[in-house]
PDB file of C-alpha atoms in Angstrom:
ATOM      1  CA  MET A  22       0.000   0.000   0.000  1.00 82.00           C
ATOM      2  CA  GLU A  23       1.210   3.499  -0.837  1.00 92.00           C
ATOM      3  CA  GLU A  24       1.387   5.760   2.197  1.00 95.00           C
ATOM      4  CA  ILE A  25      -0.238   9.122   1.543  1.00 95.00           C
ATOM      5  CA  LEU A  26      -0.565  10.641   5.006  1.00 96.00           C
ATOM      6  CA  ARG A  27       1.468  10.107   8.151  1.00 96.00           C
ATOM      7  CA  ALA A  28       0.659  12.002  11.328  1.00 97.00           C
ATOM      8  CA  GLU A  29       3.147  11.636  14.173  1.00 97.00           C
ATOM      9  CA  GLY A  30       2.770  12.897  17.730  1.00 96.00           C
ATOM     10  CA  LEU A  31       0.289  15.677  16.993  1.00 97.00           C
ATOM     11  CA  LYS A  32      -0.525  17.763  20.027  1.00 97.00           C
ATOM     12  CA  LYS A  33      -2.635  20.892  20.438  1.00 96.00           C
ATOM     13  CA  SER A  34      -3.735  22.809  23.532  1.00 93.00           C
ATOM     14  CA  PHE A  35      -5.974  25.846  23.884  1.00 89.00           C
ATOM     15  CA  LYS A  36      -6.295  28.496  26.561  1.00 87.00           C
ATOM     16  CA  LEU A  37      -9.590  28.470  28.429  1.00 81.00           C
ATOM     17  CA  SER A  38     -11.475  31.634  29.313  1.00 85.00           C
ATOM     18  CA  ALA A  39     -13.150  31.932  32.702  1.00 81.00           C
ATOM     19  CA  ARG A  40     -16.468  31.089  31.054  1.00 84.00           C
ATOM     20  CA  GLN A  41     -15.000  28.045  29.349  1.00 78.00           C
ATOM     21  CA  GLN A  42     -13.469  26.894  32.626  1.00 77.00           C
ATOM     22  CA  LYS A  43     -16.895  27.093  34.184  1.00 78.00           C
ATOM     23  CA  LEU A  44     -18.494  25.142  31.339  1.00 77.00           C
ATOM     24  CA  GLU A  45     -15.725  22.540  31.461  1.00 74.00           C
ATOM     25  CA  LYS A  46     -16.024  22.409  35.263  1.00 78.00           C
ATOM     26  CA  THR A  47     -12.278  22.801  35.663  1.00 80.00           C
ATOM     27  CA  ARG A  48      -9.769  25.237  37.139  1.00 80.00           C
ATOM     28  CA  ASP A  49      -7.217  24.400  34.475  1.00 79.00           C
ATOM     29  CA  LYS A  50      -6.365  27.387  32.295  1.00 81.00           C
ATOM     30  CA  THR A  51      -5.579  25.229  29.258  1.00 86.00           C
ATOM     31  CA  LYS A  52      -7.169  22.215  27.618  1.00 85.00           C
ATOM     32  CA  THR A  53      -5.265  19.640  25.609  1.00 89.00           C
ATOM     33  CA  ALA A  54      -7.552  18.903  22.663  1.00 91.00           C
ATOM     34  CA  VAL A  55      -5.178  16.502  20.894  1.00 95.00           C
ATOM     35  CA  ASN A  56      -2.480  14.591  22.740  1.00 94.00           C
ATOM     36  CA  ASP A  57       0.323  12.679  20.953  1.00 95.00           C
ATOM     37  CA  LEU A  58      -1.891  11.509  18.093  1.00 96.00           C
ATOM     38  CA  SER A  59      -0.399   9.358  15.341  1.00 96.00           C
ATOM     39  CA  PHE A  60      -1.906   7.482  12.400  1.00 96.00           C
ATOM     40  CA  THR A  61      -1.300   6.613   8.751  1.00 96.00           C
ATOM     41  CA  ALA A  62      -3.570   6.691   5.698  1.00 96.00           C
ATOM     42  CA  TYR A  63      -3.005   5.058   2.327  1.00 96.00           C
ATOM     43  CA  ARG A  64      -3.912   5.739  -1.289  1.00 95.00           C
ATOM     44  CA  GLY A  65      -7.376   4.653  -2.331  1.00 95.00           C
ATOM     45  CA  GLU A  66      -8.787   4.199   1.150  1.00 96.00           C
ATOM     46  CA  VAL A  67     -11.326   5.904   3.349  1.00 96.00           C
ATOM     47  CA  PHE A  68      -9.909   6.478   6.826  1.00 97.00           C
ATOM     48  CA  GLY A  69     -12.339   7.385   9.592  1.00 96.00           C
ATOM     49  CA  LEU A  70     -11.622   9.273  12.792  1.00 96.00           C
ATOM     50  CA  LEU A  71     -14.402   8.157  15.124  1.00 94.00           C
ATOM     51  CA  GLY A  72     -15.110   9.750  18.467  1.00 92.00           C
ATOM     52  CA  PRO A  73     -17.628  11.683  20.556  1.00 90.00           C
ATOM     53  CA  ASN A  74     -18.026  15.453  20.357  1.00 86.00           C
ATOM     54  CA  GLY A  75     -15.041  17.136  21.976  1.00 85.00           C
ATOM     55  CA  ALA A  76     -12.717  14.178  21.401  1.00 90.00           C
ATOM     56  CA  GLY A  77     -10.310  16.202  19.242  1.00 93.00           C
ATOM     57  CA  LYS A  78     -11.412  15.117  15.764  1.00 93.00           C
ATOM     58  CA  THR A  79     -11.993  18.604  14.348  1.00 92.00           C
ATOM     59  CA  THR A  80      -8.777  19.952  15.878  1.00 94.00           C
ATOM     60  CA  THR A  81      -6.856  17.095  14.282  1.00 96.00           C
ATOM     61  CA  LEU A  82      -8.312  17.770  10.847  1.00 95.00           C
ATOM     62  CA  ARG A  83      -7.670  21.498  11.155  1.00 94.00           C
ATOM     63  CA  MET A  84      -4.025  20.769  11.871  1.00 96.00           C
ATOM     64  CA  LEU A  85      -3.832  18.468   8.849  1.00 96.00           C
ATOM     65  CA  ALA A  86      -5.432  21.174   6.709  1.00 95.00           C
ATOM     66  CA  THR A  87      -2.850  23.718   8.021  1.00 95.00           C
ATOM     67  CA  LEU A  88      -5.566  25.954   9.493  1.00 93.00           C
ATOM     68  CA  ILE A  89      -3.926  25.729  12.911  1.00 94.00           C
ATOM     69  CA  LYS A  90      -0.388  24.751  13.905  1.00 95.00           C
ATOM     70  CA  PRO A  91       0.286  21.848  16.251  1.00 96.00           C
ATOM     71  CA  ASP A  92       2.134  22.550  19.478  1.00 95.00           C
ATOM     72  CA  ALA A  93       4.151  19.409  18.828  1.00 96.00           C
ATOM     73  CA  GLY A  94       4.412  16.730  16.191  1.00 97.00           C
ATOM     74  CA  ASP A  95       4.039  16.963  12.435  1.00 97.00           C
ATOM     75  CA  ALA A  96       2.249  15.312   9.531  1.00 97.00           C
ATOM     76  CA  LEU A  97       3.411  14.528   6.024  1.00 97.00           C
ATOM     77  CA  ILE A  98       0.737  14.731   3.345  1.00 96.00           C
ATOM     78  CA  ASN A  99       1.954  13.147   0.143  1.00 94.00           C
ATOM     79  CA  GLY A 100       5.480  14.060   1.223  1.00 94.00           C
ATOM     80  CA  SER A 101       4.796  17.657   2.313  1.00 96.00           C
ATOM     81  CA  SER A 102       5.067  18.775   5.940  1.00 97.00           C
ATOM     82  CA  ILE A 103       2.133  20.663   7.453  1.00 97.00           C
ATOM     83  CA  LEU A 104       4.698  22.668   9.442  1.00 96.00           C
ATOM     84  CA  LYS A 105       7.388  23.372   6.858  1.00 96.00           C
ATOM     85  CA  GLU A 106       5.387  23.310   3.612  1.00 96.00           C
ATOM     86  CA  PRO A 107       1.819  24.415   4.396  1.00 94.00           C
ATOM     87  CA  GLY A 108       1.364  26.015   0.968  1.00 92.00           C
ATOM     88  CA  GLU A 109       2.185  22.753  -0.787  1.00 94.00           C
ATOM     89  CA  VAL A 110      -0.157  20.851   1.536  1.00 95.00           C
ATOM     90  CA  ARG A 111      -3.063  23.175   0.740  1.00 92.00           C
ATOM     91  CA  GLY A 112      -2.567  22.560  -2.956  1.00 90.00           C
ATOM     92  CA  LYS A 113      -2.765  18.798  -2.445  1.00 93.00           C
ATOM     93  CA  ILE A 114      -5.887  18.586  -0.280  1.00 94.00           C
ATOM     94  CA  GLY A 115      -9.551  19.410  -0.359  1.00 92.00           C
ATOM     95  CA  PHE A 116     -10.975  20.353   3.043  1.00 92.00           C
ATOM     96  CA  LEU A 117     -14.642  20.465   3.940  1.00 87.00           C
ATOM     97  CA  THR A 118     -16.076  21.306   7.328  1.00 80.00           C
ATOM     98  CA  SER A 119     -19.677  21.788   8.398  1.00 67.00           C
ATOM     99  CA  GLU A 120     -18.499  25.068   9.919  1.00 62.00           C
ATOM    100  CA  LEU A 121     -17.647  26.479   6.494  1.00 68.00           C
ATOM    101  CA  LYS A 122     -19.915  29.490   6.054  1.00 74.00           C
ATOM    102  CA  LEU A 123     -20.627  30.652   2.518  1.00 81.00           C
ATOM    103  CA  GLU A 124     -21.477  34.304   2.085  1.00 87.00           C
ATOM    104  CA  ASP A 125     -25.197  34.666   1.455  1.00 88.00           C
ATOM    105  CA  PHE A 126     -24.890  37.160  -1.399  1.00 92.00           C
ATOM    106  CA  PHE A 127     -22.599  35.026  -3.608  1.00 94.00           C
ATOM    107  CA  THR A 128     -23.859  32.431  -6.076  1.00 95.00           C
ATOM    108  CA  PRO A 129     -22.530  28.866  -6.523  1.00 94.00           C
ATOM    109  CA  SER A 130     -21.273  29.886  -9.957  1.00 95.00           C
ATOM    110  CA  TYR A 131     -19.281  32.809  -8.573  1.00 95.00           C
ATOM    111  CA  LEU A 132     -17.858  30.768  -5.693  1.00 94.00           C
ATOM    112  CA  PHE A 133     -16.773  27.950  -7.989  1.00 94.00           C
ATOM    113  CA  ASP A 134     -14.927  30.365 -10.279  1.00 94.00           C
ATOM    114  CA  PHE A 135     -13.359  32.165  -7.315  1.00 93.00           C
ATOM    115  CA  PHE A 136     -11.949  28.996  -5.750  1.00 91.00           C
ATOM    116  CA  ALA A 137     -10.876  27.614  -9.139  1.00 93.00           C
ATOM    117  CA  ASP A 138      -8.863  30.779  -9.763  1.00 93.00           C
ATOM    118  CA  LEU A 139      -7.472  30.588  -6.236  1.00 89.00           C
ATOM    119  CA  HIS A 140      -6.110  27.118  -7.042  1.00 90.00           C
ATOM    120  CA  ASN A 141      -4.844  28.235 -10.478  1.00 90.00           C
ATOM    121  CA  VAL A 142      -7.183  25.871 -12.315  1.00 91.00           C
ATOM    122  CA  GLY A 143      -7.000  26.525 -16.062  1.00 92.00           C
ATOM    123  CA  ALA A 144     -10.038  27.707 -18.015  1.00 92.00           C
ATOM    124  CA  ALA A 145     -10.648  24.433 -19.864  1.00 94.00           C
ATOM    125  CA  GLU A 146     -10.296  22.292 -16.729  1.00 94.00           C
ATOM    126  CA  LYS A 147     -12.469  24.707 -14.751  1.00 93.00           C
ATOM    127  CA  LYS A 148     -15.251  24.388 -17.320  1.00 93.00           C
ATOM    128  CA  THR A 149     -15.035  20.586 -17.308  1.00 94.00           C
ATOM    129  CA  ARG A 150     -14.950  20.327 -13.508  1.00 93.00           C
ATOM    130  CA  ARG A 151     -17.878  22.710 -13.127  1.00 93.00           C
ATOM    131  CA  GLU A 152     -20.043  20.804 -15.598  1.00 93.00           C
ATOM    132  CA  GLU A 153     -19.177  17.475 -13.974  1.00 92.00           C
ATOM    133  CA  LEU A 154     -19.670  18.529 -10.349  1.00 93.00           C
ATOM    134  CA  PHE A 155     -22.686  20.793 -10.822  1.00 94.00           C
ATOM    135  CA  SER A 156     -24.435  18.022 -12.731  1.00 92.00           C
ATOM    136  CA  ARG A 157     -23.449  15.340 -10.197  1.00 89.00           C
ATOM    137  CA  PHE A 158     -24.892  17.292  -7.277  1.00 90.00           C
ATOM    138  CA  GLY A 159     -27.863  18.908  -9.003  1.00 91.00           C
ATOM    139  CA  ILE A 160     -26.497  22.436  -8.643  1.00 93.00           C
ATOM    140  CA  ASP A 161     -27.077  23.441 -12.294  1.00 92.00           C
ATOM    141  CA  GLU A 162     -30.506  24.994 -11.784  1.00 93.00           C
ATOM    142  CA  PHE A 163     -29.280  26.829  -8.680  1.00 95.00           C
ATOM    143  CA  ALA A 164     -25.995  28.071 -10.182  1.00 94.00           C
ATOM    144  CA  GLU A 165     -27.086  31.722 -10.196  1.00 95.00           C
ATOM    145  CA  VAL A 166     -29.172  31.610  -7.005  1.00 95.00           C
ATOM    146  CA  LYS A 167     -27.671  33.445  -4.034  1.00 95.00           C
ATOM    147  CA  VAL A 168     -26.417  31.149  -1.289  1.00 92.00           C
ATOM    148  CA  GLY A 169     -28.729  32.796   1.231  1.00 92.00           C
ATOM    149  CA  ASN A 170     -31.699  31.436  -0.712  1.00 94.00           C
ATOM    150  CA  LEU A 171     -30.454  27.844  -0.881  1.00 91.00           C
ATOM    151  CA  SER A 172     -31.543  24.972   1.351  1.00 88.00           C
ATOM    152  CA  THR A 173     -29.161  23.587   3.975  1.00 83.00           C
ATOM    153  CA  GLY A 174     -28.563  20.498   1.867  1.00 83.00           C
ATOM    154  CA  MET A 175     -27.790  22.517  -1.257  1.00 89.00           C
ATOM    155  CA  LYS A 176     -25.392  24.738   0.687  1.00 88.00           C
ATOM    156  CA  GLN A 177     -23.552  21.591   1.823  1.00 85.00           C
ATOM    157  CA  LYS A 178     -23.365  20.365  -1.762  1.00 88.00           C
ATOM    158  CA  VAL A 179     -21.944  23.712  -2.909  1.00 91.00           C
ATOM    159  CA  SER A 180     -19.384  23.593  -0.085  1.00 89.00           C
ATOM    160  CA  LEU A 181     -18.394  20.096  -1.155  1.00 89.00           C
ATOM    161  CA  VAL A 182     -18.037  21.096  -4.800  1.00 91.00           C
ATOM    162  CA  ILE A 183     -15.847  24.132  -4.154  1.00 91.00           C
ATOM    163  CA  SER A 184     -13.592  22.094  -1.861  1.00 90.00           C
ATOM    164  CA  LEU A 185     -12.934  19.733  -4.780  1.00 91.00           C
ATOM    165  CA  VAL A 186     -12.594  22.313  -7.537  1.00 92.00           C
ATOM    166  CA  HIS A 187      -8.893  21.507  -8.063  1.00 92.00           C
ATOM    167  CA  ASN A 188      -9.410  17.718  -8.132  1.00 92.00           C
ATOM    168  CA  PRO A 189      -7.184  16.940  -5.114  1.00 93.00           C
ATOM    169  CA  ASP A 190      -5.862  13.453  -4.361  1.00 93.00           C
ATOM    170  CA  ILE A 191      -6.410  13.836  -0.593  1.00 95.00           C
ATOM    171  CA  ILE A 192      -9.820  14.904   0.668  1.00 94.00           C
ATOM    172  CA  ILE A 193     -10.401  15.758   4.337  1.00 95.00           C
ATOM    173  CA  PHE A 194     -14.013  15.956   5.501  1.00 92.00           C
ATOM    174  CA  ASP A 195     -15.101  16.989   8.985  1.00 91.00           C
ATOM    175  CA  GLU A 196     -18.520  15.477   9.758  1.00 87.00           C
ATOM    176  CA  PRO A 197     -19.504  15.277   6.053  1.00 84.00           C
ATOM    177  CA  THR A 198     -23.152  14.297   6.674  1.00 83.00           C
ATOM    178  CA  ASN A 199     -23.748  16.400   9.781  1.00 78.00           C
ATOM    179  CA  GLY A 200     -27.144  18.132   9.701  1.00 74.00           C
ATOM    180  CA  LEU A 201     -28.130  16.749   6.295  1.00 79.00           C
ATOM    181  CA  ASP A 202     -31.429  15.131   5.402  1.00 80.00           C
ATOM    182  CA  VAL A 203     -31.277  11.440   4.501  1.00 86.00           C
ATOM    183  CA  LEU A 204     -31.401  12.035   0.734  1.00 83.00           C
ATOM    184  CA  THR A 205     -28.569  14.581   0.691  1.00 82.00           C
ATOM    185  CA  ALA A 206     -26.557  12.457   3.122  1.00 85.00           C
ATOM    186  CA  LYS A 207     -26.815   9.507   0.709  1.00 88.00           C
ATOM    187  CA  VAL A 208     -25.630  11.672  -2.206  1.00 86.00           C
ATOM    188  CA  VAL A 209     -22.584  12.731  -0.176  1.00 87.00           C
ATOM    189  CA  THR A 210     -21.884   9.191   1.075  1.00 91.00           C
ATOM    190  CA  ASP A 211     -22.106   7.725  -2.433  1.00 91.00           C
ATOM    191  CA  PHE A 212     -19.722  10.396  -3.666  1.00 90.00           C
ATOM    192  CA  LEU A 213     -17.177   9.545  -0.967  1.00 91.00           C
ATOM    193  CA  LEU A 214     -17.240   5.931  -2.150  1.00 93.00           C
ATOM    194  CA  ASP A 215     -16.816   7.140  -5.724  1.00 93.00           C
ATOM    195  CA  LEU A 216     -13.722   9.125  -4.686  1.00 93.00           C
ATOM    196  CA  LYS A 217     -12.331   5.917  -3.212  1.00 93.00           C
ATOM    197  CA  ARG A 218     -12.920   4.122  -6.514  1.00 94.00           C
ATOM    198  CA  GLN A 219     -10.930   6.900  -8.180  1.00 94.00           C
ATOM    199  CA  GLN A 220      -8.020   5.986  -5.859  1.00 94.00           C
ATOM    200  CA  LYS A 221      -8.373   9.194  -3.871  1.00 95.00           C
ATOM    201  CA  THR A 222      -7.518   9.146  -0.170  1.00 96.00           C
ATOM    202  CA  VAL A 223     -10.436  10.275   1.969  1.00 96.00           C
ATOM    203  CA  ILE A 224     -10.119  11.234   5.644  1.00 96.00           C
ATOM    204  CA  VAL A 225     -13.418  11.696   7.471  1.00 95.00           C
ATOM    205  CA  SER A 226     -14.254  12.519  11.063  1.00 94.00           C
ATOM    206  CA  THR A 227     -17.596  11.461  12.440  1.00 91.00           C
ATOM    207  CA  HIS A 228     -19.483  10.242  15.487  1.00 90.00           C
ATOM    208  CA  ILE A 229     -21.868   8.166  13.359  1.00 91.00           C
ATOM    209  CA  PHE A 230     -21.127   4.446  13.620  1.00 92.00           C
ATOM    210  CA  SER A 231     -23.168   3.448  10.569  1.00 92.00           C
ATOM    211  CA  LEU A 232     -21.262   5.887   8.344  1.00 92.00           C
ATOM    212  CA  VAL A 233     -17.925   4.396   9.377  1.00 94.00           C
ATOM    213  CA  GLU A 234     -19.220   0.855   8.828  1.00 94.00           C
ATOM    214  CA  LYS A 235     -20.486   1.780   5.368  1.00 93.00           C
ATOM    215  CA  ILE A 236     -17.541   3.674   3.887  1.00 94.00           C
ATOM    216  CA  CYS A 237     -14.345   3.217   5.936  1.00 95.00           C
ATOM    217  CA  ASP A 238     -11.528   0.759   5.279  1.00 95.00           C
ATOM    218  CA  ARG A 239      -9.627   1.715   8.395  1.00 96.00           C
ATOM    219  CA  VAL A 240     -10.665   3.597  11.512  1.00 96.00           C
ATOM    220  CA  GLY A 241      -8.997   5.392  14.390  1.00 96.00           C
ATOM    221  CA  ILE A 242     -11.008   5.703  17.572  1.00 95.00           C
ATOM    222  CA  ILE A 243     -10.111   8.932  19.341  1.00 95.00           C
ATOM    223  CA  ILE A 244     -11.083   9.517  22.972  1.00 93.00           C
ATOM    224  CA  ASP A 245     -10.079  12.618  24.948  1.00 91.00           C
ATOM    225  CA  GLY A 246      -7.562  13.628  22.305  1.00 93.00           C
ATOM    226  CA  LYS A 247      -5.747  10.291  22.262  1.00 94.00           C
ATOM    227  CA  MET A 248      -5.835   7.440  19.781  1.00 94.00           C
ATOM    228  CA  ALA A 249      -7.439   4.569  21.651  1.00 93.00           C
ATOM    229  CA  LEU A 250      -7.268   2.119  18.750  1.00 94.00           C
ATOM    230  CA  CYS A 251      -6.347   2.340  15.062  1.00 95.00           C
ATOM    231  CA  ASP A 252      -6.608  -0.512  12.578  1.00 94.00           C
ATOM    232  CA  THR A 253      -8.716  -1.953   9.791  1.00 95.00           C
ATOM    233  CA  LEU A 254     -12.452  -1.791  10.433  1.00 94.00           C
ATOM    234  CA  GLU A 255     -12.550  -5.572  10.703  1.00 94.00           C
ATOM    235  CA  ALA A 256      -9.734  -5.671  13.262  1.00 94.00           C
ATOM    236  CA  VAL A 257     -11.226  -2.840  15.323  1.00 93.00           C
ATOM    237  CA  CYS A 258     -14.634  -4.517  15.471  1.00 92.00           C
ATOM    238  CA  ALA A 259     -13.100  -7.917  16.360  1.00 89.00           C
ATOM    239  CA  GLY A 260     -16.261  -9.764  15.425  1.00 90.00           C
ATOM    240  CA  LYS A 261     -18.562  -7.320  17.199  1.00 90.00           C
ATOM    241  CA  GLY A 262     -20.565  -4.323  16.094  1.00 92.00           C
ATOM    242  CA  LEU A 263     -18.611  -1.070  15.883  1.00 94.00           C
ATOM    243  CA  GLU A 264     -20.855   0.652  18.411  1.00 93.00           C
ATOM    244  CA  GLU A 265     -20.344  -2.163  20.927  1.00 93.00           C
ATOM    245  CA  ARG A 266     -16.558  -2.067  20.458  1.00 92.00           C
ATOM    246  CA  PHE A 267     -16.493   1.706  20.800  1.00 93.00           C
ATOM    247  CA  PHE A 268     -18.246   1.690  24.153  1.00 92.00           C
ATOM    248  CA  GLU A 269     -16.024  -1.135  25.393  1.00 90.00           C
ATOM    249  CA  LEU A 270     -13.013   1.053  24.632  1.00 90.00           C
ATOM    250  CA  TYR A 271     -14.672   4.137  26.066  1.00 89.00           C
ATOM    251  CA  GLU A 272     -15.395   2.419  29.378  1.00 88.00           C
ATOM    252  CA  GLU A 273     -11.844   1.065  29.439  1.00 85.00           C
ATOM    253  CA  LYS A 274     -10.314   4.521  28.882  1.00 78.00           C
ATOM    254  CA  VAL A 275     -12.782   6.838  30.612  1.00 76.00           C
ATOM    255  CA  GLY A 276     -15.425   4.856  32.453  1.00 67.00           C
ATOM    256  CA  SER A 277     -19.117   4.399  31.893  1.00 67.00           C
ATOM    257  CA  PRO A 278     -20.643   7.138  29.705  1.00 63.00           C
ATOM    258  CA  VAL A 279     -23.827   7.057  31.792  1.00 55.00           C
TER     259      VAL A 279
END
């Protein structure tokens, strides 16, 4: 298998405000969101980071996408360091997060052209990619409709399309089906599997067991910022359901969730 991504010893801490300390029920002035996290992903696979809210999944993906710098550790994405070569990393990845907010007064057509130009996509390729992606996700008839007038599902589709405008080989999705209706979620899930068939490497974070079971080849279970277990889906499940195995690990590491 060809290694595409290697994360080694990633660590990230954040300062807590007085209000956050109160919400976290702690006197600590900092919180370690990710603590010595390591994993590897290979070409043509879907790798899932599975964990509860607050486990450190989003922070991990933001570090991989070079949006925030780790306090320690590094990651190589197709040979480029997120610390030393962030510009090269950004050119190699597509990054989608449910927190991506599209400006209401722009249209999908304008946003696609803007991000294509940002990634130096040539005119001919831009035209081909737009036709392919807009058709695939049913955006054609909404191409000139302002984002503010689009449904939540259509906004997510537009976000997905503009994150893939440059046809990257590594795609990083943070909670790709979060907040979507079942029909739109299926469109997104089917597309992730299609990317895998194209030999793309897909990294997804989620707390949805069924999504991991459906699309992931390998999975890393992250609990309190640490990698509790990382292996093939079959090895992680060990003959049990993924949900059952997750809660076994959770109780082992943290205690009963109830």
